[in-house]
Short mmCIF file of C-alpha atoms in Angstrom, two decimals:
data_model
loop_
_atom_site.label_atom_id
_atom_site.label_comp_id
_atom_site.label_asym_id
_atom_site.label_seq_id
_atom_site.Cartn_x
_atom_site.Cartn_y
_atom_site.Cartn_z
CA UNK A 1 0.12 15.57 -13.60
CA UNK A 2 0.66 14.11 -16.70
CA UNK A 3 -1.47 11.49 -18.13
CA UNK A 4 0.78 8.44 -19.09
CA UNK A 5 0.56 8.16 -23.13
CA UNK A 6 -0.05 4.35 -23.20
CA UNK A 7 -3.46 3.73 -20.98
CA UNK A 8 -2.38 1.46 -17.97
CA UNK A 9 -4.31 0.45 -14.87
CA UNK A 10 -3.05 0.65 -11.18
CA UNK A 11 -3.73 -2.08 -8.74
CA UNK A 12 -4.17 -1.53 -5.66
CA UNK A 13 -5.16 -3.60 -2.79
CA UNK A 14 -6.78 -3.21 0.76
CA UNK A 15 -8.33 0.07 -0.89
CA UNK A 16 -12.32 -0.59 0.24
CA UNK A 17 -11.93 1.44 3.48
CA UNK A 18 -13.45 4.76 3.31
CA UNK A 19 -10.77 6.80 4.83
CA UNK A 20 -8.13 4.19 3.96
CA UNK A 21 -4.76 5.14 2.11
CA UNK A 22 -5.71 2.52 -0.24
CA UNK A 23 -8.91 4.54 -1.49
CA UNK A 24 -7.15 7.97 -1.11
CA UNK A 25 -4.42 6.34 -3.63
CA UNK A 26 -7.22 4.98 -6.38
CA UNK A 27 -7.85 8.36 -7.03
CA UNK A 28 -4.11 10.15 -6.45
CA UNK A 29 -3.29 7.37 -9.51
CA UNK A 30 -6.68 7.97 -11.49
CA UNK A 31 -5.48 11.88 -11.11
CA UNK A 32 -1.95 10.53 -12.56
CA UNK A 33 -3.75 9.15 -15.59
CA UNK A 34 -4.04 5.34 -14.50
CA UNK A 35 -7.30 3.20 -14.77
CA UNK A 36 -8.03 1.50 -11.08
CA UNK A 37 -8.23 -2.03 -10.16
CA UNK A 38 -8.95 -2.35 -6.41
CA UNK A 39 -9.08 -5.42 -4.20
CA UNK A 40 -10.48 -5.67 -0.99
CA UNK A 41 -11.86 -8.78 1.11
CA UNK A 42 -15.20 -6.82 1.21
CA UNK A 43 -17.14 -6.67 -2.55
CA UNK A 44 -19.20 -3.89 -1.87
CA UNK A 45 -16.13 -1.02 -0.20
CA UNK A 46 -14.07 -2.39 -3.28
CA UNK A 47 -16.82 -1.62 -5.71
CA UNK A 48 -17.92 1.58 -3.85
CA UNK A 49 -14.34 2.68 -4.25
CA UNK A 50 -14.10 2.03 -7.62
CA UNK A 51 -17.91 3.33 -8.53
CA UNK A 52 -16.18 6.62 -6.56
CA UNK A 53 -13.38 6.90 -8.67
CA UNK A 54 -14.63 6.48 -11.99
CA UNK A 55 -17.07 8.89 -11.20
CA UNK A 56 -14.84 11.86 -9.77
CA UNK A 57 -12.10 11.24 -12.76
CA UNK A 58 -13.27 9.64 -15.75
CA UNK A 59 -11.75 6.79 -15.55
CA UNK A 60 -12.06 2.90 -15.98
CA UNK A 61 -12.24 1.30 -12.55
CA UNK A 62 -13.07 -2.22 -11.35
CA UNK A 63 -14.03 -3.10 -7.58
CA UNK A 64 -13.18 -6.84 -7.23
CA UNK A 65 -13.54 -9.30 -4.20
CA UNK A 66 -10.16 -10.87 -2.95
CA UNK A 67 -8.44 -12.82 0.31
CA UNK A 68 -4.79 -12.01 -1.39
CA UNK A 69 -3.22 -14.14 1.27
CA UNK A 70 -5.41 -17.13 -1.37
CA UNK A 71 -3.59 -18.02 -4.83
CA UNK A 72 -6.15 -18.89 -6.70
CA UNK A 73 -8.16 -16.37 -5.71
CA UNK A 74 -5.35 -13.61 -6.77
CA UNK A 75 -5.00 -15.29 -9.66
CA UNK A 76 -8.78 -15.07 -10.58
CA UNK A 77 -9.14 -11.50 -9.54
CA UNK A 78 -6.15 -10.11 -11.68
CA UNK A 79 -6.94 -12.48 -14.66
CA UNK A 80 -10.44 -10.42 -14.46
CA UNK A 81 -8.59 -7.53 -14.79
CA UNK A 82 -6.57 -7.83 -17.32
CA UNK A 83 -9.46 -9.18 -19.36
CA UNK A 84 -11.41 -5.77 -18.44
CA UNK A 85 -9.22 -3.12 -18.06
CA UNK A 86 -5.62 -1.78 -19.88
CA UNK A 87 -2.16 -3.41 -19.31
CA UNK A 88 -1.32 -3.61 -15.32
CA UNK A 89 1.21 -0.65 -14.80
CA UNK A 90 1.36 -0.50 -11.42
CA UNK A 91 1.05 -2.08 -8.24
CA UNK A 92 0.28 -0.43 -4.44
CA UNK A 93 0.80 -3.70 -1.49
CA UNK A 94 -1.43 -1.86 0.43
CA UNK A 95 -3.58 -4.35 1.95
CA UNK A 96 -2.61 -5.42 5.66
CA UNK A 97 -3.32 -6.01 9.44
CA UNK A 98 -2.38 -4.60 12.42
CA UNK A 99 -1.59 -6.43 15.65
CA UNK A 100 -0.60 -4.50 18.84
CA UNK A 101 -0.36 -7.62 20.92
CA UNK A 102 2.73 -7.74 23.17
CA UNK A 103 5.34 -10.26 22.25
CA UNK A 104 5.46 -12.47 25.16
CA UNK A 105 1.68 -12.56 24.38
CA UNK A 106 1.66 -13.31 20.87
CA UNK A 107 0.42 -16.55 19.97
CA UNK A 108 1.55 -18.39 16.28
CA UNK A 109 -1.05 -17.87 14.76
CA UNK A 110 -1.74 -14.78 15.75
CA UNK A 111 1.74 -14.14 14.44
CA UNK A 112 1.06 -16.61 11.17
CA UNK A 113 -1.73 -14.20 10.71
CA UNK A 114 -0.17 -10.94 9.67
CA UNK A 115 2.96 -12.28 8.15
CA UNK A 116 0.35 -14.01 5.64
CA UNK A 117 -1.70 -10.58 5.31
CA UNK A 118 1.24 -8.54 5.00
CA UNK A 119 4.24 -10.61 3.91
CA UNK A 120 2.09 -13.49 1.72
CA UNK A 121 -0.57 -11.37 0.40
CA UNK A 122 2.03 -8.94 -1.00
CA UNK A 123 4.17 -11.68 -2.18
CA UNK A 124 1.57 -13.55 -4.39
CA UNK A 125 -0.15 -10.41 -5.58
CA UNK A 126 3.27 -9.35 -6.66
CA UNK A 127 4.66 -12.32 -8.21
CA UNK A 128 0.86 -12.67 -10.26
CA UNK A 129 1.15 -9.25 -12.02
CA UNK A 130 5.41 -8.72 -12.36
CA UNK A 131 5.58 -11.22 -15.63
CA UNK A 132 3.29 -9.58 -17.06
CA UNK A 133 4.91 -6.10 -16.27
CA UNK A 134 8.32 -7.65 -17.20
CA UNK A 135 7.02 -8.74 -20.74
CA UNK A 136 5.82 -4.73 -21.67
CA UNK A 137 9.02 -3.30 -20.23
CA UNK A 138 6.86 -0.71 -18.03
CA UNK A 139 6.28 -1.58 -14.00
CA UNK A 140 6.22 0.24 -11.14
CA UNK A 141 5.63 -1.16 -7.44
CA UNK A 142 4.56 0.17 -4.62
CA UNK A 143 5.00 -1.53 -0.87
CA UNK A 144 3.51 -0.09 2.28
CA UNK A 145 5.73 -0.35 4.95
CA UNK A 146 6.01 1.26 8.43
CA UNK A 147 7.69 3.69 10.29
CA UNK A 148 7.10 1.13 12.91
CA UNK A 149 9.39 -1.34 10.62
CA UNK A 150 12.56 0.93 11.06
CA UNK A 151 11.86 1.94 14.67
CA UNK A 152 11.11 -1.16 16.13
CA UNK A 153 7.49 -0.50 16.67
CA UNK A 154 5.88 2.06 19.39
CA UNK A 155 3.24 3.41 17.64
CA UNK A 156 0.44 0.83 17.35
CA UNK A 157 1.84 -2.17 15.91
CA UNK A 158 3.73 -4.67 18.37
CA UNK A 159 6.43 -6.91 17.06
CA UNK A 160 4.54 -8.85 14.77
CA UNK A 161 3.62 -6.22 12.65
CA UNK A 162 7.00 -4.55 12.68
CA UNK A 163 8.66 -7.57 11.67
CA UNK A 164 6.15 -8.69 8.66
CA UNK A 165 6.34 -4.49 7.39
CA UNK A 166 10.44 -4.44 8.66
CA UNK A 167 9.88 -7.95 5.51
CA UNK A 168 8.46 -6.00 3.06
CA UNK A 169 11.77 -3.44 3.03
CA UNK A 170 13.79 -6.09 2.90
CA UNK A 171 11.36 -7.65 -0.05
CA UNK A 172 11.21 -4.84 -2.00
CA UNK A 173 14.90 -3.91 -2.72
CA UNK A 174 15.69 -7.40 -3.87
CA UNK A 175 12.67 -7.55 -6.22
CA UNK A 176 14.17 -4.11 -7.36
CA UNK A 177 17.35 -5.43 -8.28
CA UNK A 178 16.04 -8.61 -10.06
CA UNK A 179 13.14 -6.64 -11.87
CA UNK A 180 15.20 -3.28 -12.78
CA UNK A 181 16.37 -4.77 -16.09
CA UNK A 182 12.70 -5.21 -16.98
CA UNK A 183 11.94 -1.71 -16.97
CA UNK A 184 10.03 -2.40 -13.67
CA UNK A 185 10.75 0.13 -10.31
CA UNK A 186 10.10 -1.28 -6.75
CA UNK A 187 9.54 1.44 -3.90
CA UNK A 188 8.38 1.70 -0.15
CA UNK A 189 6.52 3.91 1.76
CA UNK A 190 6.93 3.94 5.35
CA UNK A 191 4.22 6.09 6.83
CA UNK A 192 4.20 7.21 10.65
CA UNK A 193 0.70 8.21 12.43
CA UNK A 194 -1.74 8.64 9.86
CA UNK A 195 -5.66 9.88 10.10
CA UNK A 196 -7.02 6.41 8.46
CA UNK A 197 -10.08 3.92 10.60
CA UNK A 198 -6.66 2.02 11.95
CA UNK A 199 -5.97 5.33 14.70
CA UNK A 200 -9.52 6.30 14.66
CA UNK A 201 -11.13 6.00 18.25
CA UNK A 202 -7.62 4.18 19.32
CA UNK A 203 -5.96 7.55 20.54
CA UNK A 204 -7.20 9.84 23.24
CA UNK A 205 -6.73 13.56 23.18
CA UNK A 206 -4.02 13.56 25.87
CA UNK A 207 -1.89 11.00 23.95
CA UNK A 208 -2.42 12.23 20.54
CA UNK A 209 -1.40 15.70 21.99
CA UNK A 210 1.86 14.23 22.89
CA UNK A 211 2.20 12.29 19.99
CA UNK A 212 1.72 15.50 17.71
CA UNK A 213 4.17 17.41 19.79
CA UNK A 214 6.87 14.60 19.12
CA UNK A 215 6.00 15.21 15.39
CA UNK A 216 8.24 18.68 14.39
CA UNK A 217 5.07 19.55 11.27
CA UNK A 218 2.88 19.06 14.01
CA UNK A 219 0.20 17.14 12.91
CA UNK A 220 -0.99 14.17 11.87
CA UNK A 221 -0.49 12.93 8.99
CA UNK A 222 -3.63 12.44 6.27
CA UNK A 223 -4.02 9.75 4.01
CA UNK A 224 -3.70 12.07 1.00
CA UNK A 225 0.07 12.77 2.49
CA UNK A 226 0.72 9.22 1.55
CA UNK A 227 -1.23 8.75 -1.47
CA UNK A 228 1.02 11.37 -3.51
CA UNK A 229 4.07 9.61 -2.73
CA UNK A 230 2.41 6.56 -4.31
CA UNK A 231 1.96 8.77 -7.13
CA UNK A 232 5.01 10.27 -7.42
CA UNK A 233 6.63 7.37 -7.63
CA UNK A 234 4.22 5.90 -10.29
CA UNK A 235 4.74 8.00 -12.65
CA UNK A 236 6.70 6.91 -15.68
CA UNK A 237 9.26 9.87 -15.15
CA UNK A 238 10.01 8.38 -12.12
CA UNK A 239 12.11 5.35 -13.79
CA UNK A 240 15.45 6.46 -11.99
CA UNK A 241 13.84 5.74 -8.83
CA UNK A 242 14.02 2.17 -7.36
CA UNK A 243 14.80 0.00 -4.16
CA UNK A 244 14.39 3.26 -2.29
CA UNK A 245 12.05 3.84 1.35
CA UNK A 246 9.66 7.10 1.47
CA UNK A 247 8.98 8.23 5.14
CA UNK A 248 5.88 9.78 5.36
CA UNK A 249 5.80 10.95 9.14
CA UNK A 250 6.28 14.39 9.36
CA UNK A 251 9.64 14.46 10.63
CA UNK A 252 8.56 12.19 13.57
CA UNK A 253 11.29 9.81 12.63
CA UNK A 254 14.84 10.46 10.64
CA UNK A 255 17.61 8.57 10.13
#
């Protein structure tokens, strides 16, 4: 892929897990010609990921400490980034929780809970970096949504989480209309049943047989399946591309 002529950096957050989509997209970007920011609430997967990166591509990467769903502390953790590393040219909302809790179950904060994960953290992460995007002309934004968000669920997440990822859709096409102007793209990516630590251990063999039989490629889908969307749609060439939803579930769900 082609490296982007003006050297920008990629943030991406919730990418400390080791067989995360956020840590399989640090280095689909890094391969796209991006320098990697990543932010994770634990220091040492963030800098692991980023120590990994830099090392397999040759690229600048920073692994920085960071509750997103926390102003201030966004605002510290990108401000260190932008003194350290190239313009911010893109953003991945990766970062989020999982709840499979029934509804008639779910308590409010419980529910609080992964609306500010998923809903805040993406908001205020978002809103830190898009002026700066806005002022260079050059943006492109990333949210990870859910096949569960346009189904209504059944996979693992309950309500809860369908409703906060079924947010982000809605999120995400408005911010594309405001920010298109600016030169700035805003995309989703709804994945279906992925191989991350999320389905790991949650899924015995007789149910993920019959999950993978409901899925017409079937298999499950790997992290890296995911991650080169992200790419794809990071790209500069990809500036004719906004507001739009990526499934990534292997034909499991169409509409």
């Amino acid at each position: 892929m082609a490296t982007p002529s003006t050297p920008r950096t990629a943030v991406i957050t919730g990418a400390g897990s080791r067989r995360g989509i956020g840590r399989a997209t640090a280095h689909a970007l890094a391969v796209a010609g991006y320098h990697i920011a990543v932010l994770d609430l634990d220091k040492e997967a963030a800098e692991d990921t980023a120590r990994e990166v830099a090392a397999r591509h040759g690229v600048e990467a920073l692994g920085l400490a960071a509750d997103i769903t926390e102003p201030d502390a966004v605002d510290a953790a990108i401000g260190e980034i932008e003194a350290a590393l190239p313009p911010i040219g893109a953003l991945v909302n990766n970062a989020g929780i999982t709840s499979p809790t029934r509804f008639l179950d779910v308590a409010p904060a419980e529910w609080d809970r992964i609306f500010e994960v998923n809903v805040r953290g993406s908001f205020l992460v978002t809103h830190r970096v898009a002026a700066g995007m806005a002022e260079r002309g050059f943006g492109r934004i990333v949210f990870l949504s859910s096949v569960s968000a346009e189904r209504g669920g059944g996979v693992f997440g309950g309500v809860a989480y369908s409703a906060a990822k079924a947010a982000l859709l809605g999120f995400a096409r408005a911010l594309a209309r405001e920010l298109g102007p600016s030169g700035i793209t805003v995309n989703s990516v709804a994945p279906g049943l992925i191989d991350t630590d999320i389905t790991q251990g949650k899924l015995d063999e007789e149910r993920k047989a019959a999950m993978i039989a409901d899925v017409p490629v079937r298999r499950i889908g790997e992290v890296e399946d995911v991650a080169d969307v992200i790419a794809f749609l990071a790209r500069p060439e990809a500036g004719y591309l906004t507001g739009v939803t990526y499934d990534v579930n292997g034909g499991s769900h169409m509409h």
